[in-house]
Coordinates of C-alpha atoms and ligand atoms in Angstrom, one line a residue:
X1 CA 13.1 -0.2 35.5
X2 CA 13.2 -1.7 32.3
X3 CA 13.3 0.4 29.1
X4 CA 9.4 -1.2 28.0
X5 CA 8.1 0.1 31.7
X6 CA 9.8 3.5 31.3
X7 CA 8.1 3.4 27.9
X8 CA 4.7 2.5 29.6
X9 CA 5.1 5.4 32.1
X10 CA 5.6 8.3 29.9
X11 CA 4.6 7.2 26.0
X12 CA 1.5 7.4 23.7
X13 CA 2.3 4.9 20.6
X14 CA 0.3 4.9 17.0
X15 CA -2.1 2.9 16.0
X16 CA -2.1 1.2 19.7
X17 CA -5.0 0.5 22.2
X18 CA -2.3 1.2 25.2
X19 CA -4.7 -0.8 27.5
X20 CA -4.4 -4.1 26.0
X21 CA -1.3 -4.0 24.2
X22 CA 1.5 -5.4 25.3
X23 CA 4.7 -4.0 26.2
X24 CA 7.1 -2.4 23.1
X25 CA 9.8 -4.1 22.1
X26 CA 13.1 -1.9 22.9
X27 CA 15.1 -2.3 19.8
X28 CA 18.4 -0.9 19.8
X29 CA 20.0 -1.9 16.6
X30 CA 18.9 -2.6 12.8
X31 CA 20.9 -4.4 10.1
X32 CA 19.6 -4.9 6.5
X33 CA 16.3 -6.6 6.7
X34 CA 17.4 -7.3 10.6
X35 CA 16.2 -5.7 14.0
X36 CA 18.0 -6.5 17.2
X37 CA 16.0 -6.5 20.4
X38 CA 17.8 -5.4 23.8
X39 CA 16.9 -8.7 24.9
X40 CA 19.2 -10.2 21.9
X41 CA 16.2 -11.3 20.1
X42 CA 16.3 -11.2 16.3
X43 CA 13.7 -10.0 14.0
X44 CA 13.1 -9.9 10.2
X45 CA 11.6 -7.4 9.2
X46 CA 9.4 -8.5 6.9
X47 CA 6.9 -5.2 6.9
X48 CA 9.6 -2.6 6.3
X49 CA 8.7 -1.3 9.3
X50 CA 5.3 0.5 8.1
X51 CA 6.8 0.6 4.5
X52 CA 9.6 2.7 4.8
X53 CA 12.8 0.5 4.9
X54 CA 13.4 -0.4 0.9
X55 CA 17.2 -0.9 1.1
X56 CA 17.5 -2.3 4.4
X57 CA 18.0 -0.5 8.2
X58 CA 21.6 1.2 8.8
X59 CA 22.8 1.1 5.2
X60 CA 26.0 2.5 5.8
X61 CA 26.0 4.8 2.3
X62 CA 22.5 6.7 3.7
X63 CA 24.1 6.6 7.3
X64 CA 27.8 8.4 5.8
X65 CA 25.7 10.8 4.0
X66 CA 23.2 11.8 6.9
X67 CA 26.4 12.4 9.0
X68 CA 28.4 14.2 6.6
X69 CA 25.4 16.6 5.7
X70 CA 24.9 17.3 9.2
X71 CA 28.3 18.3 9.7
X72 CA 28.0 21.1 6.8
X73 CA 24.4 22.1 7.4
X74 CA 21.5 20.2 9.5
X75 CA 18.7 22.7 8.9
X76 CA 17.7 26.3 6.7
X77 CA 14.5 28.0 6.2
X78 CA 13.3 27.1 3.1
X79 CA 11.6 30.5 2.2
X80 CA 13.6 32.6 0.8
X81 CA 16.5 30.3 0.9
X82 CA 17.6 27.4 -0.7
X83 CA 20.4 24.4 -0.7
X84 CA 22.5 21.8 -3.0
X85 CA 20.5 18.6 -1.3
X86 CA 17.5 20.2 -2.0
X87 CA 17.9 21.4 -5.4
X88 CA 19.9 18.1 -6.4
X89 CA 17.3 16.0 -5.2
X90 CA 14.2 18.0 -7.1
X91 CA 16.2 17.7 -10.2
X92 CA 16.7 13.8 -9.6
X93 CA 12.8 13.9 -9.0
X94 CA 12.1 15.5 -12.0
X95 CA 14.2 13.0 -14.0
X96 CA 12.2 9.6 -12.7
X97 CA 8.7 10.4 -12.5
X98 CA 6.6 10.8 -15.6
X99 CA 6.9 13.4 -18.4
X100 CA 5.1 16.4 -17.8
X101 CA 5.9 16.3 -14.2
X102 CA 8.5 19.3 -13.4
X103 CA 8.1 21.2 -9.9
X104 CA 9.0 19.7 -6.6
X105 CA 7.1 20.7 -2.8
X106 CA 8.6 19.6 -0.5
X107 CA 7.3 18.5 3.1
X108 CA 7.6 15.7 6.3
X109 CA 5.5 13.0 5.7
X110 CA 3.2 10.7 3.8
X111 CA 0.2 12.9 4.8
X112 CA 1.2 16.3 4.6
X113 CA 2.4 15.1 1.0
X114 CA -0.9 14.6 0.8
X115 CA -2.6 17.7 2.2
X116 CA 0.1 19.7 -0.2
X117 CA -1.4 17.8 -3.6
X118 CA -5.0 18.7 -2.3
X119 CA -3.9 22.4 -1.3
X120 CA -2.1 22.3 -5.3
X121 CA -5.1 20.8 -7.0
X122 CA -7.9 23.2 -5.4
X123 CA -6.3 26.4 -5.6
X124 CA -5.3 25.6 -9.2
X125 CA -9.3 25.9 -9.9
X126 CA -9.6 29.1 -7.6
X127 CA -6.4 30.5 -9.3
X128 CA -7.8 30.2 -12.6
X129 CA -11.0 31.5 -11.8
X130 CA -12.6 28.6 -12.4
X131 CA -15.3 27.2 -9.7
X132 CA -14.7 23.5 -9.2
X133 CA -16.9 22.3 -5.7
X134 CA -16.1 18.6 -5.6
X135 CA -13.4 15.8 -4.9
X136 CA -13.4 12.2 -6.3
X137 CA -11.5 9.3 -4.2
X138 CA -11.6 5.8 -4.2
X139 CA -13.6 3.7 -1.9
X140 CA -11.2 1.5 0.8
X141 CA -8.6 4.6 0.4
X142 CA -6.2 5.3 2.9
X143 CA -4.6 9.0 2.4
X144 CA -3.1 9.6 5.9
X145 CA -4.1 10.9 9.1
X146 CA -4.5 14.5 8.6
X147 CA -8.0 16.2 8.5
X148 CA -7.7 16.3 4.7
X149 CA -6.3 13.2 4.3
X150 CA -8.3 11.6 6.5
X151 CA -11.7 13.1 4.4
X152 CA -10.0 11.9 1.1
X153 CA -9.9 8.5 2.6
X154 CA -12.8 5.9 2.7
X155 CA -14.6 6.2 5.8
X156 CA -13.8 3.7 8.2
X157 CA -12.7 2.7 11.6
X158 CA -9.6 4.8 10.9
X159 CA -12.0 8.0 10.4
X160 CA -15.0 7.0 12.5
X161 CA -14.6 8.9 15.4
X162 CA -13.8 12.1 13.5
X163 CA -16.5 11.9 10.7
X164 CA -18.6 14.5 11.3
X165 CA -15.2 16.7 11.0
X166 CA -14.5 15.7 7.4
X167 CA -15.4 17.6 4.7
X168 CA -17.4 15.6 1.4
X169 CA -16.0 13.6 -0.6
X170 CA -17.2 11.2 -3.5
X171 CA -15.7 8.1 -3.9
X172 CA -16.3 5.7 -6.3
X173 CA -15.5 2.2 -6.3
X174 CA -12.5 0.6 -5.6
X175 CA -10.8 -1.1 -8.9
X176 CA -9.7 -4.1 -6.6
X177 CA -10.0 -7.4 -7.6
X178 CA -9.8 -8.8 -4.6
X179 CA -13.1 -7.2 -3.5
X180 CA -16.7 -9.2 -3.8
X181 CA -18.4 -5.8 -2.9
X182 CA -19.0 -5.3 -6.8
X183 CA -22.3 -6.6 -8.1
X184 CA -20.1 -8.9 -10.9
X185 CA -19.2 -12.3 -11.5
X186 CA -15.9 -13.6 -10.4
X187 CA -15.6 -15.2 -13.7
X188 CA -15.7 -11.9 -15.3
X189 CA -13.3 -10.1 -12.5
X190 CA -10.9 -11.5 -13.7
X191 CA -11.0 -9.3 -17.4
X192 CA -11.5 -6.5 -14.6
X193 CA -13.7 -5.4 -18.0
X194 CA -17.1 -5.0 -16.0
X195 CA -15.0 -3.6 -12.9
X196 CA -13.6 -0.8 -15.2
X197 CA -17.1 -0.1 -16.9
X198 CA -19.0 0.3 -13.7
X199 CA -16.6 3.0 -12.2
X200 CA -16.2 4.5 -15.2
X201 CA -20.2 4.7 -15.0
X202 CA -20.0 6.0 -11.6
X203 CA -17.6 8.4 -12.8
X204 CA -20.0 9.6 -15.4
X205 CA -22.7 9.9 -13.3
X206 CA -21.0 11.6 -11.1
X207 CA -19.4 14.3 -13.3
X208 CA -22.7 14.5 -14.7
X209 CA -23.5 16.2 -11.5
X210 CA -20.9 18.4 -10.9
X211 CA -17.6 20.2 -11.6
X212 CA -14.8 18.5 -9.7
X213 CA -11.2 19.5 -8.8
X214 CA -9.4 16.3 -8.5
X215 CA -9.3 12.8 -8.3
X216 CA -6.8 11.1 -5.8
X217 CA -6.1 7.4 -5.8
X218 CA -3.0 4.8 -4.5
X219 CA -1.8 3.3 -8.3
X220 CA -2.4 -0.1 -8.3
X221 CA -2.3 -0.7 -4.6
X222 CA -4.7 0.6 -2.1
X223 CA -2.3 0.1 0.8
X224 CA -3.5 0.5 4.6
X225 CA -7.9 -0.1 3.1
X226 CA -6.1 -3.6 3.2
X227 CA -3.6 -4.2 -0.1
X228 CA -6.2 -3.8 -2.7
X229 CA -4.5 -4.3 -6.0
X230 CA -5.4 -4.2 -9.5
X231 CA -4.0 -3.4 -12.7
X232 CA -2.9 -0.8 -14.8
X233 CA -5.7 -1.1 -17.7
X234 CA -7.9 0.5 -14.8
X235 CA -6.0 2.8 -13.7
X236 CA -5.3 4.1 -17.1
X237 CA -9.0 4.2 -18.0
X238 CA -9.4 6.2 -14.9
X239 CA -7.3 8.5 -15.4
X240 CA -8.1 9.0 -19.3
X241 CA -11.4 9.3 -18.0
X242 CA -10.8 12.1 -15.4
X243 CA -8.7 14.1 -18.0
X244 CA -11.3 14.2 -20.3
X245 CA -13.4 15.9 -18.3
X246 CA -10.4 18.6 -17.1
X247 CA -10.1 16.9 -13.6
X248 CA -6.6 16.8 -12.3
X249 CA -5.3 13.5 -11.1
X250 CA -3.1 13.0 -7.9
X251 CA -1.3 9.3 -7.4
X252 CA -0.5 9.3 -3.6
X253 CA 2.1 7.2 -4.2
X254 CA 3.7 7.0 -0.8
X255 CA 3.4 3.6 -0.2
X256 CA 4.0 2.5 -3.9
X257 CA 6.7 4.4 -5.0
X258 CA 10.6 3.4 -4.7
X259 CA 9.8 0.1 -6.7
X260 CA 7.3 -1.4 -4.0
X261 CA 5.3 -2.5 -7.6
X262 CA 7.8 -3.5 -9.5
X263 CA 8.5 -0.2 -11.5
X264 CA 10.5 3.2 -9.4
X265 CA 7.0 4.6 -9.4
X266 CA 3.7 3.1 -10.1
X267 CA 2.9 6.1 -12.5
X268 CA 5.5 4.7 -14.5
X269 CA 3.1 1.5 -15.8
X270 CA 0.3 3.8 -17.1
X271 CA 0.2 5.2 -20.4
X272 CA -1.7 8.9 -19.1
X273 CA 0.8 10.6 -16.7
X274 CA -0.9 12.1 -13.2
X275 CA -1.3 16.0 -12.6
X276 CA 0.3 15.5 -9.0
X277 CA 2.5 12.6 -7.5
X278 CA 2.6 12.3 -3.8
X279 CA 5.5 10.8 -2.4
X280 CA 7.4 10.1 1.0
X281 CA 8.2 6.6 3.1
X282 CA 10.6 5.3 0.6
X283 CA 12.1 8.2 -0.3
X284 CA 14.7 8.4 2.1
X285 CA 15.4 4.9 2.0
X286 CA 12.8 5.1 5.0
X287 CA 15.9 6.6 7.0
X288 CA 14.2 10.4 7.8
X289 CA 10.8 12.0 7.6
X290 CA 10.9 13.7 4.4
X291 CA 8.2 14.1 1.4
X292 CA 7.8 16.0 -1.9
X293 CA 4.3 16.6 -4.1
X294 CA 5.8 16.5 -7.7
X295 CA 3.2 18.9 -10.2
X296 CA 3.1 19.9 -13.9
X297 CA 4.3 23.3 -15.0
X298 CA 0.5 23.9 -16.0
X299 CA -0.1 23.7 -12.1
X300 CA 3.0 25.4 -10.9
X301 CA 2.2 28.4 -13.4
X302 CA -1.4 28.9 -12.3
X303 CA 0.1 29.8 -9.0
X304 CA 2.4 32.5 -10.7
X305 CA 1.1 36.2 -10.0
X306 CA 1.8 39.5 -9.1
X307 CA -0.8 38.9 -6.5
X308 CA 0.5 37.3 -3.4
X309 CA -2.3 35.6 -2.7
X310 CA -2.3 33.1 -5.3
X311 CA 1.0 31.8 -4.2
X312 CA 0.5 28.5 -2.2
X313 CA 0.0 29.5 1.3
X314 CA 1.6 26.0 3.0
X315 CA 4.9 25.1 4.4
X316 CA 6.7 23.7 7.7
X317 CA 9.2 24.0 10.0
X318 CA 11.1 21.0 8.7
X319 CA 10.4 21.8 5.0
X320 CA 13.3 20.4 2.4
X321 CA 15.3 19.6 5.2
X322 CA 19.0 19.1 4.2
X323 CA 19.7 15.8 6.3
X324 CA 16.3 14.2 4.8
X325 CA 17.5 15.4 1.2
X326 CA 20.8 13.9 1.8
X327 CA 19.2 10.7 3.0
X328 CA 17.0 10.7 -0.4
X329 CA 19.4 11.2 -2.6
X330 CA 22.3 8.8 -1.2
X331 CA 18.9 6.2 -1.7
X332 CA 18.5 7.3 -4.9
X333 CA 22.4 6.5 -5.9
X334 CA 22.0 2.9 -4.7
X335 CA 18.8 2.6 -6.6
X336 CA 21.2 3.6 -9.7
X337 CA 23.2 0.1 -9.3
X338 CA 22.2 -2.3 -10.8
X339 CA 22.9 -4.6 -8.2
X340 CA 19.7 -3.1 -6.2
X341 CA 17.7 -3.3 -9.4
X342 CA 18.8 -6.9 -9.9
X343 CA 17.7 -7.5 -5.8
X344 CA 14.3 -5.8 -7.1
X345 CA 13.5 -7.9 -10.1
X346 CA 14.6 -11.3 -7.9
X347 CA 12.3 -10.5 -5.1
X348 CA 9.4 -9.3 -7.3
X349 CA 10.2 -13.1 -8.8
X350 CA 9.9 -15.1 -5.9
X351 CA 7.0 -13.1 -4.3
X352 CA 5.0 -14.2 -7.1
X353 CA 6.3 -17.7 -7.0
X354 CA 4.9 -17.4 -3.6
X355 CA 1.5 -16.1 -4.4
X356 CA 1.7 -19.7 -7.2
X357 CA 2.3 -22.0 -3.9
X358 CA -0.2 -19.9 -1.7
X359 CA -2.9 -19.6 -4.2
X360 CA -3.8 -22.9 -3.6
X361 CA -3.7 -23.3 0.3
X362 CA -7.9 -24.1 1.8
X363 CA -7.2 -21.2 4.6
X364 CA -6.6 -18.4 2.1
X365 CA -7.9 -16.3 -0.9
X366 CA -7.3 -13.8 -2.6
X367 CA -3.6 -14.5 -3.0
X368 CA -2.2 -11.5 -4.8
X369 CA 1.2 -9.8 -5.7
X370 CA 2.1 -7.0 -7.2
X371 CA 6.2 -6.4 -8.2
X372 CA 7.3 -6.9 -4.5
X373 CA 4.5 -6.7 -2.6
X374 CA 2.6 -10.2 -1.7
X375 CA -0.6 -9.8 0.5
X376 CA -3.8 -12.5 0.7
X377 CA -7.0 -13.3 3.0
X378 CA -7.0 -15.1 5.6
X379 CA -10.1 -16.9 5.8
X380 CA -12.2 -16.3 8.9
X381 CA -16.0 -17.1 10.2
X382 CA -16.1 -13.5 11.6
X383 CA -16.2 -9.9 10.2
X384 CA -13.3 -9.4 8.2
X385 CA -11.6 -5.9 8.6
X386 CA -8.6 -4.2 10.4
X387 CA -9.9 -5.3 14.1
X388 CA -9.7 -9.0 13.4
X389 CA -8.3 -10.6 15.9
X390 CA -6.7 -13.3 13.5
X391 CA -3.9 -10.9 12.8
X392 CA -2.7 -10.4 16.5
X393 CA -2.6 -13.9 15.9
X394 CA -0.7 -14.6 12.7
X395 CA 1.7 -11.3 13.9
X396 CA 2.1 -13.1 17.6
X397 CA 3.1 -16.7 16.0
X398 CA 5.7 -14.8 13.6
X399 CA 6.9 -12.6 16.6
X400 CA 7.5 -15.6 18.5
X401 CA 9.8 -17.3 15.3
X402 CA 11.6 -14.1 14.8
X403 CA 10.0 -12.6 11.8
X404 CA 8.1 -8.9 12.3
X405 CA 4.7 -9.2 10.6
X406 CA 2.1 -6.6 11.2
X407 CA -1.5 -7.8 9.2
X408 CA -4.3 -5.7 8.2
X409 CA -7.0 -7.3 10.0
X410 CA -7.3 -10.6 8.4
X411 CA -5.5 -9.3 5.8
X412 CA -1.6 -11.0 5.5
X413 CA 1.4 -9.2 3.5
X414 CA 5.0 -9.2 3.1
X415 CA 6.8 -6.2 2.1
X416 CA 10.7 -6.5 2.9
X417 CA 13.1 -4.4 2.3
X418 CA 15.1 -5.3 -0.7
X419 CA 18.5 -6.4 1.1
X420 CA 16.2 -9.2 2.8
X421 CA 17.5 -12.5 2.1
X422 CA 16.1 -14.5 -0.6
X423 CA 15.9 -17.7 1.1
X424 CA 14.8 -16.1 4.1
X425 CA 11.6 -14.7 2.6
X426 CA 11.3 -17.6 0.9
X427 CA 11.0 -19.4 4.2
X428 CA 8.6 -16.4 5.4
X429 CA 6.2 -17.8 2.9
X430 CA 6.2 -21.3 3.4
X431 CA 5.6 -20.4 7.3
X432 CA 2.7 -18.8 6.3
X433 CA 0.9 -22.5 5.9
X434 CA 2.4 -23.7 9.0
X435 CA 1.2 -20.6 11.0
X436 CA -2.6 -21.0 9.5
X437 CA -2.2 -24.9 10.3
X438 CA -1.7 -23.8 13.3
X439 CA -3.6 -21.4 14.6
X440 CA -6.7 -22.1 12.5
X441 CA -5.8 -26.0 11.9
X442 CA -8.0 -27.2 14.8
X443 CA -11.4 -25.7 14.1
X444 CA -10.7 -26.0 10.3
X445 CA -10.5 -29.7 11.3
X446 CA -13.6 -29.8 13.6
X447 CA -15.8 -28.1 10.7
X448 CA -14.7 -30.4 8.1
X449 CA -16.0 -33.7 11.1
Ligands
LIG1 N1 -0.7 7.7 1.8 C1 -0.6 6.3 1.7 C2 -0.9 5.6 0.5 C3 0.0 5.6 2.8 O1 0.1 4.3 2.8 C4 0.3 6.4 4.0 C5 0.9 5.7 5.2 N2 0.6 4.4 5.4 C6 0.1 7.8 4.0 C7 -0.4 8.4 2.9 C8 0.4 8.6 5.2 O2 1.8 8.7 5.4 P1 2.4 9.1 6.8 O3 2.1 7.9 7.7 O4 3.8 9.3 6.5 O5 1.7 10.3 7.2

């Protein structure tokens, strides 16, 4: 049997419908932005394989430090006990992200990151004594898979079957520009003026009505809800907004951190600093499950007490794992040469030449980039959204050329790792026309007769 029927036999996969999918891929080997296929097929990885691979896969200076980590020590409880990975890294942590921001949880993923900010920024309120009974989140949010992730994310087909299991959440619109769900023109979009005023009327209304907790939003792109961008005017006045009225603000920023927008955090282009900074994907250089929920010392001191129960009751198995802290801070000494910040500035470049060239192609809209991230619309006659079929499509046509491309729906992005090669992502985007020619060309053409 081959290693895709073993598979079959015996594996559930993410995010699949097993019935209909085809068979997985075996890859047995990755290589910078490269994957190599048993079959001696080779793929670009033009996704980061769901966001995590910023330097590239096998970078030999993560994969020395994994191994020589895991020769000293591979795992320690982390109650009680402590280690030089760990502590290193949360002092590295504390150095990048924004002032103010000083105590490091750790924990395994993108969504227990997640879960931990929540967990922080409630029982901050109940600490203080201090009733606070609602949440704010953004609409077209995606927060993770978790029950409280999931009810901090905009309800959709990610959430649907599991609705009536989420606790309430308000969400207010999203800041995107690329959305025409806002009653304004497109001429004044554009100032993202009108945009700001009505959430920040939302946001009044809403606090109007009650105390809340927390806000949590994605800074400046709304990932997985289908790579909602907009700027950091909005974000600012949201967050000014919330702190005015005492509510604390978490950036999940586990898709935008590591310099996916341009900047080593997105926190880092607003002038009001967050409350709580979620972070994980990246972190690791994508090489190991890892996350940390960076707080203020106000937070971290509101759980101080000789009372036990007003210490943070969360934690796992895997928490602060030395192998994952090794990984994250070998990533975080190639991020320190200025090599991989010269890469990072060059792709941001030509992703936004890209976006120039693309704006202007009939079959899309929406083209938009933010530092290294380039994502547009495809156009389509049906329901746009996450189950359109055009992105099987678009993904199929790459596979079949050797680039790995994964779409939202009808929604098309390119997020390579930074060792991909600039010529080669350059090509990426000029296939993008040829693909849509393609696949679309025909009934474009019968329309327009
Ligand atoms: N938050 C954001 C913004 C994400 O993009 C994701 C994952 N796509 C998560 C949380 C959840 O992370 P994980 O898949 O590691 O649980």
């Amino acid at each position: 049997m081959t290693l895709s029927e073993r598979d079959r036999m015996v594996v559930w996969h993410p995010y699949t419908q097993m019935m209909t999918a085809g068979d997985a891929i075996p890859i047995v080997r990755g290589s910078g932005a490269l994957l190599y296929g048993e079959d001696g097929r080779i793929l670009v990885d033009a996704i980061s394989s769901w966001w995590v691979t910023v330097h590239g896969h096998g970078h030999p200076y993560i994969a020395d430090a994994i191994g020589n980590q895991a020769k000293e020590l591979e795992q320690v409880i982390f109650a009680g006990f402590t280690h030089p990975q760990a502590v290193r890294l949360a002092e590295r942590l504390v150095d990048i992200t924004p002032e103010g921001i000083t105590r490091m949880f750790f924990s395994d993923n993108g969504s227990t990151a997640v879960e931990v900010g929540l967990k922080m920024a409630w029982q901050y309120w109940q600490n203080k004594g201090e009733k606070r009974t609602g949440l704010l989140a953004l609409e077209h949010a995606y927060h993770g898979d978790t029950f409280g992730a999931m009810s901090l994310s905009g309800r959709s087909i990610f959430t649907r079957a599991f609705d009536e299991l989420l606790f309430d959440v308000h969400f207010v619109s999203s800041p995107a520009e690329a959305l025409s769900d806002m009653d304004i023109s497109s001429e004044n979009s554009g100032t993202g003026n009108l945009r700001q005023e009505k959430i920040i009327n939302e946001l009044e209304k809403l606090t109007s009505e009650r105390d809340f907790a927390a806000i949590i939003l994605e800074p400046l792109v709304q990932g997985a809800g289908g790579m909602l961008m907009y700027t950091p005017e909005i974000l600012d006045a949201i967050v000014c907004y919330c702190h005015t009225k005492d509510i604390l603000v978490i950036f999940d920023e586990v898709m935008t951190g590591f310099y996916r927008t341009g900047t080593l955090l997105a926190a880092l282009q607003c002038k009001e600093s967050p409350d709580i900074i979620c972070m994980s994907k990246g972190l690791t250089g994508g090489f190991l499950p890892l996350s940390v929920t960076a707080a203020t010392e106000e937070i971290y001191n509101a759980f101080l007490d000789e009372d036990r129960t007003k210490m943070l009751f969360h934690g796992h198995s895997f928490t602060a794992n030395p192998l994952g802290c090794a990984a994250a801070n070998a990533s975080l000494d190639l991020f320190e040469h200025p090599e991989t910040k010269a890469r990072i500035t060059r792709i941001c470049k030509i992703q936004d030449q890209g976006r120039q060239q693309l704006e202007r192609h009939p079959m899309l809209k929406n083209v938009r980039c933010t530092g290294t991230i380039l994502a547009m619309d495809i156009i389509v006659n049906e329901a746009e959204g996450y189950l359109n079929q055009i992105g099987a499509e678009v993904g199929k046509w790459f596979f079949n050329r050797g680039i790995l491309l994964r779409p939202l729906g009808n929604v098309l992005y390119l997020m390579p790792p930074y060792s991909i090669e600039y010529d080669t992502l350059r090509k990426i985007q000029l296939m993008i026309g040829e693909a849509l020619h393609e696949i679309l060309g025909n009934s474009m053409g019968e329309r327009k007769d």
